[in-house]
Tab-separated table of C-alpha atoms in Angstrom:
chain	number	residue	atom	x	y	z
A	1	UNK	CA	33.585	363.198	36.144
A	2	UNK	CA	31.995	366.528	37.727
A	3	UNK	CA	30.183	368.497	35.099
A	4	UNK	CA	28.514	372.040	35.342
A	5	UNK	CA	26.285	373.586	33.179
A	6	UNK	CA	24.244	376.726	33.540
A	7	UNK	CA	20.721	376.483	32.810
A	8	UNK	CA	19.848	380.119	33.096
A	9	UNK	CA	18.585	381.895	30.281
A	10	UNK	CA	21.329	384.187	29.887
A	11	UNK	CA	24.203	385.687	31.567
A	12	UNK	CA	22.262	388.262	33.979
A	13	UNK	CA	19.853	388.058	36.872
A	14	UNK	CA	16.651	385.934	36.611
A	15	UNK	CA	15.675	382.362	35.943
A	16	UNK	CA	18.509	380.785	37.860
A	17	UNK	CA	18.993	377.128	37.230
A	18	UNK	CA	22.086	374.970	37.093
A	19	UNK	CA	23.035	371.345	36.343
A	20	UNK	CA	25.563	369.364	38.327
A	21	UNK	CA	26.572	366.083	36.885
A	22	UNK	CA	28.400	363.800	39.095
A	23	UNK	CA	29.347	360.939	36.586
A	24	UNK	CA	26.024	359.371	36.078
A	25	UNK	CA	24.036	361.521	39.026
A	26	UNK	CA	22.288	364.551	37.612
A	27	UNK	CA	21.312	367.315	40.095
A	28	UNK	CA	19.804	370.386	39.533
A	29	UNK	CA	20.280	373.803	41.917
A	30	UNK	CA	17.529	376.066	41.744
A	31	UNK	CA	14.535	376.656	39.083
A	32	UNK	CA	13.766	380.012	39.109
A	33	UNK	CA	11.491	382.387	36.823
A	34	UNK	CA	12.747	385.728	34.946
A	35	UNK	CA	11.152	388.750	36.315
A	36	UNK	CA	11.346	390.618	33.075
A	37	UNK	CA	10.031	387.911	30.918
A	38	UNK	CA	6.365	386.458	30.695
A	39	UNK	CA	5.204	382.964	29.587
A	40	UNK	CA	7.693	380.120	28.442
A	41	UNK	CA	10.477	382.761	27.816
A	42	UNK	CA	10.462	383.709	31.617
A	43	UNK	CA	11.577	379.732	32.151
A	44	UNK	CA	15.314	378.621	32.536
A	45	UNK	CA	16.692	376.014	29.642
A	46	UNK	CA	14.805	372.970	30.933
A	47	UNK	CA	14.626	371.645	27.179
A	48	UNK	CA	18.279	370.765	27.769
A	49	UNK	CA	16.841	368.244	30.218
A	50	UNK	CA	15.235	365.042	28.846
A	51	UNK	CA	12.064	363.842	30.566
A	52	UNK	CA	13.014	361.788	33.739
A	53	UNK	CA	16.579	362.403	33.449
A	54	UNK	CA	17.366	364.363	36.862
A	55	UNK	CA	17.821	362.496	40.511
A	56	UNK	CA	17.466	365.383	42.451
A	57	UNK	CA	16.435	369.215	42.626
A	58	UNK	CA	18.014	371.241	45.532
A	59	UNK	CA	16.280	374.663	46.231
A	60	UNK	CA	18.370	377.364	47.751
A	61	UNK	CA	15.637	379.533	49.027
A	62	UNK	CA	11.953	380.998	48.148
A	63	UNK	CA	12.358	383.964	45.956
A	64	UNK	CA	11.087	383.671	42.515
A	65	UNK	CA	13.960	383.974	40.635
A	66	UNK	CA	15.150	380.773	42.241
A	67	UNK	CA	11.898	379.031	42.772
A	68	UNK	CA	9.211	380.129	40.374
A	69	UNK	CA	9.757	377.436	37.812
A	70	UNK	CA	10.096	374.271	40.168
A	71	UNK	CA	6.632	373.370	39.460
A	72	UNK	CA	7.665	372.810	35.478
A	73	UNK	CA	10.664	371.339	36.358
A	74	UNK	CA	9.141	368.782	38.779
A	75	UNK	CA	6.323	367.872	36.354
A	76	UNK	CA	9.265	366.994	33.821
A	77	UNK	CA	11.244	365.393	36.525
A	78	UNK	CA	8.868	362.982	38.321
A	79	UNK	CA	11.247	360.867	40.070
A	80	UNK	CA	13.656	363.569	41.111
A	81	UNK	CA	13.864	363.980	44.761
A	82	UNK	CA	13.204	367.885	45.728
A	83	UNK	CA	14.938	369.150	48.744
A	84	UNK	CA	14.839	372.567	50.518
A	85	UNK	CA	15.095	373.916	53.964
A	86	UNK	CA	12.028	373.590	56.458
A	87	UNK	CA	11.304	377.576	55.941
A	88	UNK	CA	12.052	377.705	52.167
A	89	UNK	CA	9.089	374.811	51.880
A	90	UNK	CA	6.811	376.793	53.718
A	91	UNK	CA	7.760	380.388	52.113
A	92	UNK	CA	7.697	378.706	48.597
A	93	UNK	CA	4.326	377.086	48.641
A	94	UNK	CA	2.909	380.629	49.472
A	95	UNK	CA	4.750	382.353	46.827
A	96	UNK	CA	4.058	379.852	43.998
A	97	UNK	CA	0.229	379.913	44.957
A	98	UNK	CA	0.153	383.636	44.586
A	99	UNK	CA	1.981	383.161	41.042
A	100	UNK	CA	-0.739	380.936	39.895
A	101	UNK	CA	-3.018	384.087	40.722
A	102	UNK	CA	-0.849	386.478	39.197
A	103	UNK	CA	-0.443	384.461	35.908
A	104	UNK	CA	-4.189	383.496	35.821
A	105	UNK	CA	-4.997	387.073	35.679
A	106	UNK	CA	-1.857	387.874	33.076
A	107	UNK	CA	-3.399	384.953	30.671
A	108	UNK	CA	-6.157	387.843	29.970
A	109	UNK	CA	-4.096	390.984	29.900
A	110	UNK	CA	-1.209	389.797	28.073
A	111	UNK	CA	-3.174	387.085	26.153
A	112	UNK	CA	-0.454	384.477	26.852
A	113	UNK	CA	-2.105	381.217	26.342
A	114	UNK	CA	0.203	379.101	28.279
A	115	UNK	CA	-0.545	380.988	31.422
A	116	UNK	CA	-0.860	379.603	34.182
A	117	UNK	CA	2.309	377.622	33.583
A	118	UNK	CA	1.062	375.778	36.744
A	119	UNK	CA	-2.010	375.397	38.645
A	120	UNK	CA	-3.012	375.490	42.448
A	121	UNK	CA	-4.091	371.749	42.178
A	122	UNK	CA	-0.855	371.011	40.723
A	123	UNK	CA	1.011	372.818	43.387
A	124	UNK	CA	-1.287	371.080	46.130
A	125	UNK	CA	-0.076	367.610	44.602
A	126	UNK	CA	3.495	368.445	44.390
A	127	UNK	CA	3.854	369.700	48.187
A	128	UNK	CA	4.452	366.341	49.495
A	129	UNK	CA	7.536	365.715	47.209
A	130	UNK	CA	9.114	368.483	48.543
A	131	UNK	CA	11.489	367.336	51.489
A	132	UNK	CA	13.244	369.351	54.034
A	133	UNK	CA	16.717	368.972	55.708
A	134	UNK	CA	18.273	370.917	58.494
A	135	UNK	CA	21.196	373.236	58.299
A	136	UNK	CA	24.637	371.752	58.760
A	137	UNK	CA	23.659	368.144	58.980
A	138	UNK	CA	25.100	365.775	55.738
A	139	UNK	CA	22.742	363.847	54.030
A	140	UNK	CA	23.058	361.394	50.623
A	141	UNK	CA	21.850	363.507	47.596
A	142	UNK	CA	19.608	360.269	46.722
A	143	UNK	CA	19.347	357.027	48.681
A	144	UNK	CA	22.176	355.079	48.171
A	145	UNK	CA	24.074	357.633	46.498
A	146	UNK	CA	27.962	358.466	47.160
A	147	UNK	CA	27.252	362.251	46.700
A	148	UNK	CA	26.769	363.934	49.974
A	149	UNK	CA	25.001	367.327	50.750
A	150	UNK	CA	24.955	369.803	53.201
A	151	UNK	CA	22.921	372.828	53.730
A	152	UNK	CA	24.649	376.190	55.261
A	153	UNK	CA	22.950	379.485	56.446
A	154	UNK	CA	23.362	381.847	53.381
A	155	UNK	CA	22.035	385.051	55.412
A	156	UNK	CA	20.031	386.491	52.366
A	157	UNK	CA	16.571	385.800	53.577
A	158	UNK	CA	14.831	383.286	56.325
A	159	UNK	CA	15.634	379.698	55.201
A	160	UNK	CA	18.211	380.592	52.576
A	161	UNK	CA	20.587	377.918	52.214
A	162	UNK	CA	24.267	377.518	50.399
A	163	UNK	CA	24.493	373.954	49.184
A	164	UNK	CA	27.467	371.887	49.425
A	165	UNK	CA	27.986	368.820	47.511
A	166	UNK	CA	30.780	366.310	47.821
A	167	UNK	CA	31.832	363.213	45.940
A	168	UNK	CA	35.464	361.215	46.231
A	169	UNK	CA	37.093	364.390	47.935
A	170	UNK	CA	35.631	366.990	45.580
A	171	UNK	CA	33.743	369.761	47.241
A	172	UNK	CA	31.390	372.028	45.174
A	173	UNK	CA	29.640	374.968	47.201
A	174	UNK	CA	26.671	376.719	45.474
A	175	UNK	CA	26.115	380.006	47.434
A	176	UNK	CA	22.599	380.603	46.159
A	177	UNK	CA	22.139	384.153	47.286
A	178	UNK	CA	24.351	385.097	50.483
A	179	UNK	CA	24.789	388.160	52.625
A	180	UNK	CA	27.727	387.891	55.206
A	181	UNK	CA	26.178	390.567	57.668
A	182	UNK	CA	23.072	390.462	60.258
A	183	UNK	CA	20.296	392.261	59.186
A	184	UNK	CA	17.144	393.200	61.355
A	185	UNK	CA	15.972	389.674	61.295
A	186	UNK	CA	18.311	387.389	59.470
A	187	UNK	CA	21.882	386.413	60.818
A	188	UNK	CA	24.547	386.697	58.285
A	189	UNK	CA	25.950	383.812	56.316
A	190	UNK	CA	28.032	381.143	58.009
A	191	UNK	CA	29.601	379.081	55.350
A	192	UNK	CA	32.536	376.651	55.178
A	193	UNK	CA	36.004	378.409	55.361
A	194	UNK	CA	38.158	375.501	53.766
A	195	UNK	CA	38.359	372.615	51.939
A	196	UNK	CA	36.167	373.587	48.990
A	197	UNK	CA	37.424	373.003	45.310
A	198	UNK	CA	34.754	374.695	43.443
A	199	UNK	CA	32.137	377.426	44.303
A	200	UNK	CA	29.203	378.895	41.918
A	201	UNK	CA	28.939	382.078	43.529
A	202	UNK	CA	26.385	385.221	42.877
A	203	UNK	CA	27.659	388.282	42.055
A	204	UNK	CA	24.619	390.760	42.219
A	205	UNK	CA	26.453	393.632	43.742
A	206	UNK	CA	29.714	393.429	41.735
A	207	UNK	CA	28.832	396.799	40.057
A	208	UNK	CA	28.826	398.595	43.139
A	209	UNK	CA	31.325	399.718	45.558
A	210	UNK	CA	30.632	400.070	49.159
A	211	UNK	CA	31.513	403.269	51.153
A	212	UNK	CA	34.071	402.238	53.444
A	213	UNK	CA	32.723	404.335	56.106
A	214	UNK	CA	29.218	402.487	55.915
A	215	UNK	CA	27.682	401.109	59.065
A	216	UNK	CA	24.139	399.767	58.890
A	217	UNK	CA	23.709	401.629	62.140
A	218	UNK	CA	24.782	404.825	60.052
A	219	UNK	CA	22.519	403.930	57.133
A	220	UNK	CA	19.381	403.425	59.777
A	221	UNK	CA	20.186	407.272	60.879
A	222	UNK	CA	19.779	408.338	57.238
A	223	UNK	CA	16.824	406.742	56.681
A	224	UNK	CA	15.213	408.103	59.767
A	225	UNK	CA	16.651	411.728	58.867
A	226	UNK	CA	14.825	411.303	55.352
A	227	UNK	CA	11.546	410.017	56.885
A	228	UNK	CA	11.515	413.142	59.383
A	229	UNK	CA	11.931	415.594	56.638
A	230	UNK	CA	9.065	414.101	54.553
A	231	UNK	CA	6.762	413.889	57.369
A	232	UNK	CA	7.522	417.157	58.717
A	233	UNK	CA	6.365	418.436	55.024
A	234	UNK	CA	3.275	416.704	55.137
A	235	UNK	CA	4.120	413.979	52.856
A	236	UNK	CA	4.226	410.524	52.810
A	237	UNK	CA	7.076	408.032	52.480
A	238	UNK	CA	6.986	404.880	49.923
A	239	UNK	CA	9.275	402.183	50.126
A	240	UNK	CA	9.013	399.782	47.515
A	241	UNK	CA	9.872	396.186	48.847
A	242	UNK	CA	9.865	392.784	48.141
A	243	UNK	CA	6.856	391.024	49.869
A	244	UNK	CA	9.135	388.278	51.541
A	245	UNK	CA	12.155	389.124	53.389
A	246	UNK	CA	12.578	392.835	52.613
A	247	UNK	CA	9.107	393.721	53.916
A	248	UNK	CA	9.504	392.266	57.085
A	249	UNK	CA	13.343	393.363	57.487
A	250	UNK	CA	11.706	397.014	56.783
A	251	UNK	CA	8.959	396.670	59.277
A	252	UNK	CA	11.285	395.912	62.274
A	253	UNK	CA	13.767	398.672	61.360
A	254	UNK	CA	10.904	400.976	61.380
A	255	UNK	CA	9.720	399.684	64.744
A	256	UNK	CA	13.245	400.103	66.024
A	257	UNK	CA	13.184	403.670	64.878
A	258	UNK	CA	9.930	404.381	66.525
A	259	UNK	CA	11.000	402.588	69.684
A	260	UNK	CA	14.187	404.963	69.956
A	261	UNK	CA	12.161	408.145	68.981
A	262	UNK	CA	14.188	408.680	65.993
A	263	UNK	CA	11.200	408.738	63.838
A	264	UNK	CA	7.662	409.964	64.624
A	265	UNK	CA	4.874	407.382	65.057
A	266	UNK	CA	3.494	407.424	61.680
A	267	UNK	CA	1.228	404.673	60.501
A	268	UNK	CA	2.914	402.177	58.449
A	269	UNK	CA	0.757	400.404	55.517
A	270	UNK	CA	1.594	397.212	54.166
A	271	UNK	CA	-1.252	395.159	51.941
A	272	UNK	CA	-1.698	392.007	49.847
A	273	UNK	CA	1.153	389.297	49.806
A	274	UNK	CA	3.383	391.413	51.950
A	275	UNK	CA	0.715	390.590	55.116
A	276	UNK	CA	0.791	387.173	54.137
A	277	UNK	CA	4.165	386.628	54.341
A	278	UNK	CA	4.944	388.637	57.350
A	279	UNK	CA	2.300	386.252	59.172
A	280	UNK	CA	4.476	383.245	57.735
A	281	UNK	CA	7.587	385.133	59.109
A	282	UNK	CA	5.884	385.276	62.370
A	283	UNK	CA	5.173	381.886	62.473
A	284	UNK	CA	8.614	380.385	61.638
A	285	UNK	CA	10.147	383.130	64.192
A	286	UNK	CA	11.343	380.470	66.313
A	287	UNK	CA	13.372	378.711	63.516
A	288	UNK	CA	17.384	378.360	64.547
A	289	UNK	CA	19.224	381.461	63.940
A	290	UNK	CA	16.414	383.834	63.009
A	291	UNK	CA	17.370	387.123	65.023
A	292	UNK	CA	14.682	388.009	67.726
A	293	UNK	CA	12.943	384.785	67.439
A	294	UNK	CA	10.458	385.735	70.067
A	295	UNK	CA	9.376	388.906	68.016
A	296	UNK	CA	5.935	388.395	66.419
A	297	UNK	CA	5.751	391.353	63.664
A	298	UNK	CA	2.245	391.534	63.131
A	299	UNK	CA	1.732	392.088	66.866
A	300	UNK	CA	4.327	394.033	68.073
A	301	UNK	CA	4.473	396.668	65.158
A	302	UNK	CA	1.901	399.152	64.415
A	303	UNK	CA	0.851	398.281	61.268
A	304	UNK	CA	-2.045	399.425	58.743
A	305	UNK	CA	-3.169	396.540	56.806
A	306	UNK	CA	-4.758	397.580	53.529
A	307	UNK	CA	-7.226	395.320	52.191
A	308	UNK	CA	-5.979	392.437	49.478
A	309	UNK	CA	-8.639	393.422	47.115
A	310	UNK	CA	-7.411	397.023	46.683
A	311	UNK	CA	-4.513	397.559	44.053
A	312	UNK	CA	-2.325	400.522	44.424
A	313	UNK	CA	-3.933	402.792	42.372
A	314	UNK	CA	-7.123	401.989	44.984
A	315	UNK	CA	-5.229	402.537	47.917
A	316	UNK	CA	-6.146	405.829	49.489
A	317	UNK	CA	-3.130	408.232	49.903
A	318	UNK	CA	-2.907	409.849	53.520
A	319	UNK	CA	-0.508	412.216	54.763
A	320	UNK	CA	2.194	411.479	57.151
A	321	UNK	CA	2.273	407.948	56.581
A	322	UNK	CA	4.772	405.205	55.253
A	323	UNK	CA	3.942	402.834	53.025
A	324	UNK	CA	5.989	399.505	52.715
A	325	UNK	CA	4.576	397.830	49.283
A	326	UNK	CA	5.385	395.240	46.955
A	327	UNK	CA	7.122	394.608	44.709
A	328	UNK	CA	10.635	395.821	45.479
A	329	UNK	CA	11.453	396.772	41.451
A	330	UNK	CA	8.116	398.399	41.135
A	331	UNK	CA	7.038	395.775	38.114
A	332	UNK	CA	4.097	397.218	36.079
A	333	UNK	CA	0.764	396.704	37.619
A	334	UNK	CA	2.149	395.604	41.142
A	335	UNK	CA	0.865	397.616	44.222
A	336	UNK	CA	4.130	399.903	44.636
A	337	UNK	CA	4.169	400.750	40.821
A	338	UNK	CA	0.272	401.787	40.972
A	339	UNK	CA	0.552	403.467	44.140
A	340	UNK	CA	3.849	405.472	43.297
A	341	UNK	CA	1.620	407.375	40.952
A	342	UNK	CA	0.100	409.163	43.663
A	343	UNK	CA	3.727	410.008	45.154
A	344	UNK	CA	6.085	410.862	42.023
A	345	UNK	CA	4.512	414.106	41.131
A	346	UNK	CA	4.397	415.225	44.939
A	347	UNK	CA	7.418	417.279	45.793
A	348	UNK	CA	6.461	416.693	49.856
A	349	UNK	CA	6.461	412.753	49.497
A	350	UNK	CA	9.622	410.487	49.267
A	351	UNK	CA	10.327	407.491	47.269
A	352	UNK	CA	12.873	405.525	49.369
A	353	UNK	CA	14.658	402.291	47.796
A	354	UNK	CA	16.016	399.736	50.563
A	355	UNK	CA	17.191	396.908	48.342
A	356	UNK	CA	18.202	395.768	44.880
A	357	UNK	CA	16.730	397.455	42.078
A	358	UNK	CA	17.482	395.932	38.245
A	359	UNK	CA	18.722	398.923	36.131
A	360	UNK	CA	15.876	398.014	33.746
A	361	UNK	CA	12.892	397.815	36.093
A	362	UNK	CA	10.942	400.763	36.760
A	363	UNK	CA	12.647	401.052	39.958
A	364	UNK	CA	16.133	401.121	38.368
A	365	UNK	CA	14.571	403.928	35.820
A	366	UNK	CA	13.363	406.005	38.671
A	367	UNK	CA	16.828	405.884	40.128
A	368	UNK	CA	18.499	406.886	37.150
A	369	UNK	CA	15.934	409.869	36.263
A	370	UNK	CA	16.913	413.120	37.057
A	371	UNK	CA	14.578	415.428	39.605
A	372	UNK	CA	12.130	417.439	37.384
A	373	UNK	CA	12.414	414.811	34.309
A	374	UNK	CA	9.871	412.561	33.238
A	375	UNK	CA	9.602	408.877	34.110
A	376	UNK	CA	6.996	406.286	32.777
A	377	UNK	CA	5.892	403.561	35.152
A	378	UNK	CA	4.210	401.604	32.842
A	379	UNK	CA	3.588	401.553	28.792
A	380	UNK	CA	-0.036	402.062	30.030
A	381	UNK	CA	0.385	405.089	31.960
A	382	UNK	CA	1.608	408.707	31.085
A	383	UNK	CA	5.050	409.780	31.651
A	384	UNK	CA	5.086	411.977	35.308
A	385	UNK	CA	7.340	414.318	36.367
A	386	UNK	CA	9.823	413.107	39.249
A	387	UNK	CA	9.534	415.839	41.857
A	388	UNK	CA	9.368	413.563	45.051
A	389	UNK	CA	12.416	412.995	47.063
A	390	UNK	CA	14.087	409.804	45.951
A	391	UNK	CA	16.649	407.764	47.956
A	392	UNK	CA	18.591	404.785	47.695
A	393	UNK	CA	19.310	403.033	50.892
A	394	UNK	CA	21.866	400.334	51.361
A	395	UNK	CA	19.867	397.573	53.258
A	396	UNK	CA	20.536	394.825	50.709
A	397	UNK	CA	20.343	391.169	51.396
A	398	UNK	CA	22.928	390.382	49.107
A	399	UNK	CA	26.850	390.356	50.015
A	400	UNK	CA	29.071	393.195	48.897
A	401	UNK	CA	31.497	392.637	46.441
A	402	UNK	CA	34.128	393.378	48.913
A	403	UNK	CA	33.262	390.656	51.303
A	404	UNK	CA	32.381	388.116	48.364
A	405	UNK	CA	35.912	388.712	47.128
A	406	UNK	CA	37.236	388.377	50.762
A	407	UNK	CA	35.527	385.079	51.395
A	408	UNK	CA	36.638	383.724	47.977
A	409	UNK	CA	40.405	384.666	48.772
A	410	UNK	CA	39.739	382.956	52.130
A	411	UNK	CA	38.545	379.933	50.587
A	412	UNK	CA	41.165	379.757	47.803
A	413	UNK	CA	39.058	377.240	45.351
A	414	UNK	CA	40.566	375.711	42.298
A	415	UNK	CA	37.297	376.888	40.260
A	416	UNK	CA	35.219	379.860	40.644
A	417	UNK	CA	31.784	380.110	38.657
A	418	UNK	CA	30.470	383.337	38.340
A	419	UNK	CA	26.656	383.505	38.139
A	420	UNK	CA	23.523	385.721	39.381
A	421	UNK	CA	24.786	389.401	38.181
A	422	UNK	CA	24.699	391.547	35.212
A	423	UNK	CA	27.470	392.118	32.616
A	424	UNK	CA	29.159	394.936	34.673
A	425	UNK	CA	28.964	392.885	37.844
A	426	UNK	CA	30.297	389.707	36.385
A	427	UNK	CA	33.028	391.579	34.605
A	428	UNK	CA	34.286	393.217	37.726
A	429	UNK	CA	34.775	389.666	39.499
A	430	UNK	CA	36.046	388.511	36.428
A	431	UNK	CA	38.845	391.166	36.321
A	432	UNK	CA	39.677	391.499	40.300
A	433	UNK	CA	39.593	387.851	41.047
A	434	UNK	CA	42.788	386.503	39.384
A	435	UNK	CA	44.999	388.982	41.931
A	436	UNK	CA	43.278	387.239	44.597
A	437	UNK	CA	43.150	383.663	43.334
A	438	UNK	CA	46.154	383.454	41.085
A	439	UNK	CA	45.822	379.656	40.359
A	440	UNK	CA	42.037	379.449	40.071
A	441	UNK	CA	39.977	378.863	37.172
A	442	UNK	CA	37.391	381.654	36.841
A	443	UNK	CA	34.433	381.046	34.675
A	444	UNK	CA	31.525	383.190	33.378
A	445	UNK	CA	29.553	380.473	31.953
A	446	UNK	CA	27.845	380.586	28.652
A	447	UNK	CA	24.284	379.198	29.032
A	448	UNK	CA	24.063	375.395	27.926
A	449	UNK	CA	27.789	374.847	27.815
A	450	UNK	CA	29.038	372.116	29.944
A	451	UNK	CA	32.453	372.648	32.116
A	452	UNK	CA	34.211	369.832	33.251
A	453	UNK	CA	35.390	370.512	37.308
A	454	UNK	CA	37.235	367.039	37.711
């Protein structure tokens, strides 16, 4: 018996966690928190897992919607083996410690008595339990078990892995977050191309069609043109970015554009967690499959590092600069959200989005707001007229729907389980996959419902 159950809080993006049962062996894939919820409501459905019932926890990558609840799950599953890639181990440790700081502050701000959900000391005790596994080397999920596991490069961020599990000839592939194209630092995914029976696949970009004429180089030229336009006016650019992954990719893109003299030598400001994660990216630079392994971003890219003690509203605005600040979705009270208050109403400035933005996040709300209309960044802030130049660029770390559809058509699995997408994205795949996979079973799983795969 092979059985799948979604432990995610809903059919959406956030709090990703999935239970796979191979007869008596129970494996949990990822343990994330929900970016739009707080407290215990941000966790997956861990109440569906009896204490001590899980044999192994496998982490696909370090982003918090996949890793943020790992300490909570590990506490409730003290005997479970915990496995991830080497880079994910390093990056997750830093992100989770930062989460403790955020939750500690939110305990007072939001009056959430359950915060923090875990402590720095608990993370220090947990860290030795985290085992690492290299890419493309099969290993038993638990010692003596007849379920084999293998990590494959997922192409999303440094260390991201797609996870292949096999028992008695039935192979289950969990993609995690994937991207098939090379980015500035991260090579595109390299996944199995045959012999997979069940695929658990992300659908993040299912609601967006890509322009057939798109190329990354052309998109970089468009970015350069808009940066030049803003700098020429004497304004500055704010690029909201995730502290890990997108910050480092953008810094390298901007460096390349400067080297090619396609944009002026404008100062690039980063700060806080983005600086720390860039330092870790540099430390992990020589790892297999990272593009430009010898590049040390903090040494080679001219960066102005703002004090970690300064929040966005305290950062001084300078003209003709580029600010790469987190968070990418401009969540309330983050540096990008606070700093944007100095940008939104200035028609000389630019607000440039270079990654995924949840439609309901402040970033998503800005993208839906017509120029000149009001937008509110935070319930505690006043509405502000949107006068800056808002642009959206396609440098996402997630696969396009066309690339995902092509991959699944090549693979021809018997079961496809659609996860990690909003309602529109899930619906697009559910409607379009049957034509490509006429014999496949397509499932959009209900949280908490078990589905037999074999």
